[in-house]
């Protein structure tokens, strides 16, 4: 999972798009990938569009056993 970035058309500055998704989903929406944001995400949290869905996160919380 990566953070999606928007590019300002006038200044060229990149800003967070407020979404986290797969490379294909982010590129498909015409957004940039923040390569430094690579993170683990359970597949159960990814919706059909390739983005993390907060409702799925609530339904399938990550359980860590220590």
PDB file of N, CA and C in Angstrom:
ATOM      1  N   UNK A   1       0.823  -1.157   0.000  1.00  0.00           N
ATOM      2  CA  UNK A   1       0.000   0.000   0.000  1.00  0.00           C
ATOM      3  C   UNK A   1       0.883   1.242   0.000  1.00  0.00           C
ATOM      4  N   UNK A   2       0.413   2.217  -0.716  1.00  0.00           N
ATOM      5  CA  UNK A   2       1.137   3.486  -0.822  1.00  0.00           C
ATOM      6  C   UNK A   2       0.170   4.648  -0.622  1.00  0.00           C
ATOM      7  N   UNK A   3       0.702   5.771  -0.170  1.00  0.00           N
ATOM      8  CA  UNK A   3      -0.085   6.996  -0.129  1.00  0.00           C
ATOM      9  C   UNK A   3      -0.172   7.554  -1.533  1.00  0.00           C
ATOM     10  N   UNK A   4      -1.335   8.094  -1.868  1.00  0.00           N
ATOM     11  CA  UNK A   4      -1.532   8.732  -3.162  1.00  0.00           C
ATOM     12  C   UNK A   4      -1.245  10.219  -3.029  1.00  0.00           C
ATOM     13  N   UNK A   5      -0.630  10.790  -4.050  1.00  0.00           N
ATOM     14  CA  UNK A   5      -0.299  12.209  -4.060  1.00  0.00           C
ATOM     15  C   UNK A   5      -0.928  12.881  -5.276  1.00  0.00           C
ATOM     16  N   UNK A   6      -1.418  14.103  -5.053  1.00  0.00           N
ATOM     17  CA  UNK A   6      -1.900  14.942  -6.156  1.00  0.00           C
ATOM     18  C   UNK A   6      -0.794  15.911  -6.526  1.00  0.00           C
ATOM     19  N   UNK A   7      -0.693  16.223  -7.793  1.00  0.00           N
ATOM     20  CA  UNK A   7       0.282  17.206  -8.251  1.00  0.00           C
ATOM     21  C   UNK A   7      -0.478  18.473  -8.628  1.00  0.00           C
ATOM     22  N   UNK A   8      -0.076  19.608  -8.020  1.00  0.00           N
ATOM     23  CA  UNK A   8      -0.692  20.888  -8.342  1.00  0.00           C
ATOM     24  C   UNK A   8      -0.277  21.269  -9.764  1.00  0.00           C
ATOM     25  N   UNK A   9      -1.247  21.487 -10.661  1.00  0.00           N
ATOM     26  CA  UNK A   9      -0.904  21.753 -12.061  1.00  0.00           C
ATOM     27  C   UNK A   9      -0.148  23.069 -12.291  1.00  0.00           C
ATOM     28  N   UNK A  10      -0.309  24.027 -11.404  1.00  0.00           N
ATOM     29  CA  UNK A  10       0.369  25.305 -11.608  1.00  0.00           C
ATOM     30  C   UNK A  10       1.763  25.336 -10.991  1.00  0.00           C
ATOM     31  N   UNK A  11       1.887  24.815  -9.772  1.00  0.00           N
ATOM     32  CA  UNK A  11       3.180  24.885  -9.090  1.00  0.00           C
ATOM     33  C   UNK A  11       4.014  23.611  -9.226  1.00  0.00           C
ATOM     34  N   UNK A  12       3.356  22.486  -9.512  1.00  0.00           N
ATOM     35  CA  UNK A  12       4.067  21.213  -9.585  1.00  0.00           C
ATOM     36  C   UNK A  12       4.310  20.577  -8.234  1.00  0.00           C
ATOM     37  N   UNK A  13       3.836  21.237  -7.162  1.00  0.00           N
ATOM     38  CA  UNK A  13       3.996  20.686  -5.812  1.00  0.00           C
ATOM     39  C   UNK A  13       3.109  19.458  -5.630  1.00  0.00           C
ATOM     40  N   UNK A  14       3.609  18.517  -4.832  1.00  0.00           N
ATOM     41  CA  UNK A  14       2.833  17.314  -4.532  1.00  0.00           C
ATOM     42  C   UNK A  14       2.229  17.443  -3.144  1.00  0.00           C
ATOM     43  N   UNK A  15       0.973  17.008  -3.024  1.00  0.00           N
ATOM     44  CA  UNK A  15       0.290  17.023  -1.726  1.00  0.00           C
ATOM     45  C   UNK A  15      -0.479  15.728  -1.563  1.00  0.00           C
ATOM     46  N   UNK A  16      -0.680  15.338  -0.321  1.00  0.00           N
ATOM     47  CA  UNK A  16      -1.387  14.097  -0.033  1.00  0.00           C
ATOM     48  C   UNK A  16      -2.818  14.136  -0.545  1.00  0.00           C
ATOM     49  N   UNK A  17      -3.261  13.032  -1.129  1.00  0.00           N
ATOM     50  CA  UNK A  17      -4.623  12.932  -1.648  1.00  0.00           C
ATOM     51  C   UNK A  17      -5.580  12.350  -0.607  1.00  0.00           C
ATOM     52  N   UNK A  18      -5.036  11.936   0.542  1.00  0.00           N
ATOM     53  CA  UNK A  18      -5.887  11.382   1.591  1.00  0.00           C
ATOM     54  C   UNK A  18      -6.350   9.968   1.323  1.00  0.00           C
ATOM     55  N   UNK A  19      -5.659   9.267   0.459  1.00  0.00           N
ATOM     56  CA  UNK A  19      -6.017   7.888   0.143  1.00  0.00           C
ATOM     57  C   UNK A  19      -4.779   7.020   0.169  1.00  0.00           C
ATOM     58  N   UNK A  20      -4.989   5.765   0.471  1.00  0.00           N
ATOM     59  CA  UNK A  20      -3.919   4.781   0.481  1.00  0.00           C
ATOM     60  C   UNK A  20      -4.388   3.606  -0.367  1.00  0.00           C
ATOM     61  N   UNK A  21      -3.555   3.189  -1.336  1.00  0.00           N
ATOM     62  CA  UNK A  21      -3.993   2.124  -2.219  1.00  0.00           C
ATOM     63  C   UNK A  21      -2.852   1.414  -2.901  1.00  0.00           C
ATOM     64  N   UNK A  22      -3.222   0.544  -3.824  1.00  0.00           N
ATOM     65  CA  UNK A  22      -2.240  -0.206  -4.596  1.00  0.00           C
ATOM     66  C   UNK A  22      -1.657   0.684  -5.691  1.00  0.00           C
ATOM     67  N   UNK A  23      -0.521   0.274  -6.219  1.00  0.00           N
ATOM     68  CA  UNK A  23       0.098   1.036  -7.315  1.00  0.00           C
ATOM     69  C   UNK A  23      -0.863   1.191  -8.490  1.00  0.00           C
ATOM     70  N   UNK A  24      -1.520   0.103  -8.864  1.00  0.00           N
ATOM     71  CA  UNK A  24      -2.427   0.139 -10.012  1.00  0.00           C
ATOM     72  C   UNK A  24      -3.595   1.089  -9.795  1.00  0.00           C
ATOM     73  N   UNK A  25      -4.176   1.077  -8.593  1.00  0.00           N
ATOM     74  CA  UNK A  25      -5.315   1.949  -8.298  1.00  0.00           C
ATOM     75  C   UNK A  25      -4.899   3.422  -8.347  1.00  0.00           C
ATOM     76  N   UNK A  26      -3.762   3.727  -7.752  1.00  0.00           N
ATOM     77  CA  UNK A  26      -3.291   5.114  -7.702  1.00  0.00           C
ATOM     78  C   UNK A  26      -2.969   5.610  -9.109  1.00  0.00           C
ATOM     79  N   UNK A  27      -2.217   4.841  -9.867  1.00  0.00           N
ATOM     80  CA  UNK A  27      -1.882   5.236 -11.245  1.00  0.00           C
ATOM     81  C   UNK A  27      -3.130   5.336 -12.108  1.00  0.00           C
ATOM     82  N   UNK A  28      -4.072   4.415 -11.916  1.00  0.00           N
ATOM     83  CA  UNK A  28      -5.311   4.409 -12.690  1.00  0.00           C
ATOM     84  C   UNK A  28      -6.141   5.664 -12.481  1.00  0.00           C
ATOM     85  N   UNK A  29      -6.012   6.277 -11.309  1.00  0.00           N
ATOM     86  CA  UNK A  29      -6.749   7.507 -11.013  1.00  0.00           C
ATOM     87  C   UNK A  29      -5.958   8.755 -11.388  1.00  0.00           C
ATOM     88  N   UNK A  30      -4.791   8.568 -12.003  1.00  0.00           N
ATOM     89  CA  UNK A  30      -3.989   9.701 -12.437  1.00  0.00           C
ATOM     90  C   UNK A  30      -3.253  10.402 -11.311  1.00  0.00           C
ATOM     91  N   UNK A  31      -3.031   9.691 -10.211  1.00  0.00           N
ATOM     92  CA  UNK A  31      -2.321  10.252  -9.064  1.00  0.00           C
ATOM     93  C   UNK A  31      -0.888   9.735  -9.053  1.00  0.00           C
ATOM     94  N   UNK A  32      -0.069  10.336  -8.213  1.00  0.00           N
ATOM     95  CA  UNK A  32       1.322   9.923  -8.048  1.00  0.00           C
ATOM     96  C   UNK A  32       1.440   9.007  -6.835  1.00  0.00           C
ATOM     97  N   UNK A  33       2.460   8.162  -6.828  1.00  0.00           N
ATOM     98  CA  UNK A  33       2.724   7.240  -5.722  1.00  0.00           C
ATOM     99  C   UNK A  33       3.828   7.823  -4.855  1.00  0.00           C
ATOM    100  N   UNK A  34       3.595   7.849  -3.536  1.00  0.00           N
ATOM    101  CA  UNK A  34       4.636   8.250  -2.598  1.00  0.00           C
ATOM    102  C   UNK A  34       5.398   6.975  -2.224  1.00  0.00           C
ATOM    103  N   UNK A  35       6.500   6.742  -2.922  1.00  0.00           N
ATOM    104  CA  UNK A  35       7.255   5.496  -2.748  1.00  0.00           C
ATOM    105  C   UNK A  35       7.762   5.306  -1.324  1.00  0.00           C
ATOM    106  N   UNK A  36       8.010   6.396  -0.612  1.00  0.00           N
ATOM    107  CA  UNK A  36       8.506   6.304   0.763  1.00  0.00           C
ATOM    108  C   UNK A  36       7.428   5.840   1.737  1.00  0.00           C
ATOM    109  N   UNK A  37       6.193   5.778   1.296  1.00  0.00           N
ATOM    110  CA  UNK A  37       5.097   5.435   2.198  1.00  0.00           C
ATOM    111  C   UNK A  37       4.720   3.960   2.165  1.00  0.00           C
ATOM    112  N   UNK A  38       5.513   3.117   1.542  1.00  0.00           N
ATOM    113  CA  UNK A  38       5.206   1.695   1.464  1.00  0.00           C
ATOM    114  C   UNK A  38       4.855   1.159   2.841  1.00  0.00           C
ATOM    115  N   UNK A  39       3.692   0.495   2.958  1.00  0.00           N
ATOM    116  CA  UNK A  39       3.234  -0.018   4.248  1.00  0.00           C
ATOM    117  C   UNK A  39       2.495  -1.339   4.050  1.00  0.00           C
ATOM    118  N   UNK A  40       2.494  -2.149   5.082  1.00  0.00           N
ATOM    119  CA  UNK A  40       1.748  -3.407   5.086  1.00  0.00           C
ATOM    120  C   UNK A  40       0.264  -3.107   5.245  1.00  0.00           C
ATOM    121  N   UNK A  41      -0.549  -3.873   4.564  1.00  0.00           N
ATOM    122  CA  UNK A  41      -1.994  -3.759   4.700  1.00  0.00           C
ATOM    123  C   UNK A  41      -2.597  -5.144   4.452  1.00  0.00           C
ATOM    124  N   UNK A  42      -3.418  -5.628   5.366  1.00  0.00           N
ATOM    125  CA  UNK A  42      -4.083  -6.914   5.126  1.00  0.00           C
ATOM    126  C   UNK A  42      -4.983  -6.824   3.890  1.00  0.00           C
ATOM    127  N   UNK A  43      -5.028  -7.868   3.103  1.00  0.00           N
ATOM    128  CA  UNK A  43      -5.830  -7.849   1.872  1.00  0.00           C
ATOM    129  C   UNK A  43      -7.314  -7.646   2.149  1.00  0.00           C
ATOM    130  N   UNK A  44      -7.743  -8.005   3.364  1.00  0.00           N
ATOM    131  CA  UNK A  44      -9.161  -7.839   3.725  1.00  0.00           C
ATOM    132  C   UNK A  44      -9.570  -6.363   3.778  1.00  0.00           C
ATOM    133  N   UNK A  45      -8.614  -5.467   3.904  1.00  0.00           N
ATOM    134  CA  UNK A  45      -8.912  -4.035   4.006  1.00  0.00           C
ATOM    135  C   UNK A  45      -9.025  -3.349   2.650  1.00  0.00           C
ATOM    136  N   UNK A  46      -8.658  -4.052   1.584  1.00  0.00           N
ATOM    137  CA  UNK A  46      -8.636  -3.447   0.258  1.00  0.00           C
ATOM    138  C   UNK A  46      -9.965  -3.690  -0.442  1.00  0.00           C
ATOM    139  N   UNK A  47     -10.583  -2.603  -0.906  1.00  0.00           N
ATOM    140  CA  UNK A  47     -11.866  -2.748  -1.592  1.00  0.00           C
ATOM    141  C   UNK A  47     -11.659  -3.073  -3.066  1.00  0.00           C
ATOM    142  N   UNK A  48     -12.732  -3.176  -3.816  1.00  0.00           N
ATOM    143  CA  UNK A  48     -12.662  -3.591  -5.218  1.00  0.00           C
ATOM    144  C   UNK A  48     -11.970  -2.572  -6.110  1.00  0.00           C
ATOM    145  N   UNK A  49     -11.811  -1.327  -5.640  1.00  0.00           N
ATOM    146  CA  UNK A  49     -11.128  -0.308  -6.441  1.00  0.00           C
ATOM    147  C   UNK A  49      -9.631  -0.266  -6.168  1.00  0.00           C
ATOM    148  N   UNK A  50      -9.163  -1.046  -5.173  1.00  0.00           N
ATOM    149  CA  UNK A  50      -7.740  -1.101  -4.871  1.00  0.00           C
ATOM    150  C   UNK A  50      -7.283  -0.153  -3.778  1.00  0.00           C
ATOM    151  N   UNK A  51      -8.230   0.460  -3.085  1.00  0.00           N
ATOM    152  CA  UNK A  51      -7.900   1.381  -1.998  1.00  0.00           C
ATOM    153  C   UNK A  51      -8.295   0.792  -0.649  1.00  0.00           C
ATOM    154  N   UNK A  52      -7.650   1.271   0.410  1.00  0.00           N
ATOM    155  CA  UNK A  52      -8.011   0.869   1.771  1.00  0.00           C
ATOM    156  C   UNK A  52      -9.384   1.456   2.077  1.00  0.00           C
ATOM    157  N   UNK A  53     -10.280   0.622   2.566  1.00  0.00           N
ATOM    158  CA  UNK A  53     -11.646   1.018   2.902  1.00  0.00           C
ATOM    159  C   UNK A  53     -11.787   0.989   4.428  1.00  0.00           C
ATOM    160  N   UNK A  54     -12.063   2.133   5.026  1.00  0.00           N
ATOM    161  CA  UNK A  54     -12.138   2.206   6.492  1.00  0.00           C
ATOM    162  C   UNK A  54     -13.232   1.322   7.072  1.00  0.00           C
ATOM    163  N   UNK A  55     -14.299   1.099   6.342  1.00  0.00           N
ATOM    164  CA  UNK A  55     -15.349   0.203   6.831  1.00  0.00           C
ATOM    165  C   UNK A  55     -14.824  -1.232   6.904  1.00  0.00           C
ATOM    166  N   UNK A  56     -14.025  -1.635   5.918  1.00  0.00           N
ATOM    167  CA  UNK A  56     -13.422  -2.975   5.951  1.00  0.00           C
ATOM    168  C   UNK A  56     -12.408  -3.081   7.087  1.00  0.00           C
ATOM    169  N   UNK A  57     -11.709  -2.004   7.394  1.00  0.00           N
ATOM    170  CA  UNK A  57     -10.766  -1.992   8.519  1.00  0.00           C
ATOM    171  C   UNK A  57     -11.527  -2.253   9.818  1.00  0.00           C
ATOM    172  N   UNK A  58     -12.702  -1.645   9.957  1.00  0.00           N
ATOM    173  CA  UNK A  58     -13.517  -1.857  11.176  1.00  0.00           C
ATOM    174  C   UNK A  58     -14.034  -3.289  11.267  1.00  0.00           C
ATOM    175  N   UNK A  59     -14.400  -3.860  10.120  1.00  0.00           N
ATOM    176  CA  UNK A  59     -14.947  -5.217  10.104  1.00  0.00           C
ATOM    177  C   UNK A  59     -13.856  -6.255  10.363  1.00  0.00           C
ATOM    178  N   UNK A  60     -12.671  -6.020   9.815  1.00  0.00           N
ATOM    179  CA  UNK A  60     -11.552  -6.969   9.940  1.00  0.00           C
ATOM    180  C   UNK A  60     -10.368  -6.283  10.644  1.00  0.00           C
ATOM    181  N   UNK A  61     -10.472  -6.027  11.942  1.00  0.00           N
ATOM    182  CA  UNK A  61      -9.350  -5.359  12.638  1.00  0.00           C
ATOM    183  C   UNK A  61      -8.110  -6.260  12.665  1.00  0.00           C
ATOM    184  N   UNK A  62      -6.963  -5.623  12.605  1.00  0.00           N
ATOM    185  CA  UNK A  62      -5.700  -6.357  12.636  1.00  0.00           C
ATOM    186  C   UNK A  62      -5.450  -6.833  14.049  1.00  0.00           C
ATOM    187  N   UNK A  63      -5.287  -8.137  14.207  1.00  0.00           N
ATOM    188  CA  UNK A  63      -5.030  -8.712  15.509  1.00  0.00           C
ATOM    189  C   UNK A  63      -3.577  -9.161  15.557  1.00  0.00           C
ATOM    190  N   UNK A  64      -2.834  -8.615  16.498  1.00  0.00           N
ATOM    191  CA  UNK A  64      -1.449  -9.016  16.668  1.00  0.00           C
ATOM    192  C   UNK A  64      -1.315  -9.838  17.937  1.00  0.00           C
ATOM    193  N   UNK A  65      -0.692 -10.969  17.806  1.00  0.00           N
ATOM    194  CA  UNK A  65      -0.438 -11.815  18.971  1.00  0.00           C
ATOM    195  C   UNK A  65       0.990 -11.611  19.423  1.00  0.00           C
ATOM    196  N   UNK A  66       1.166 -11.286  20.678  1.00  0.00           N
ATOM    197  CA  UNK A  66       2.506 -11.075  21.208  1.00  0.00           C
ATOM    198  C   UNK A  66       2.906 -12.208  22.130  1.00  0.00           C
TER     199      UNK A  66
END
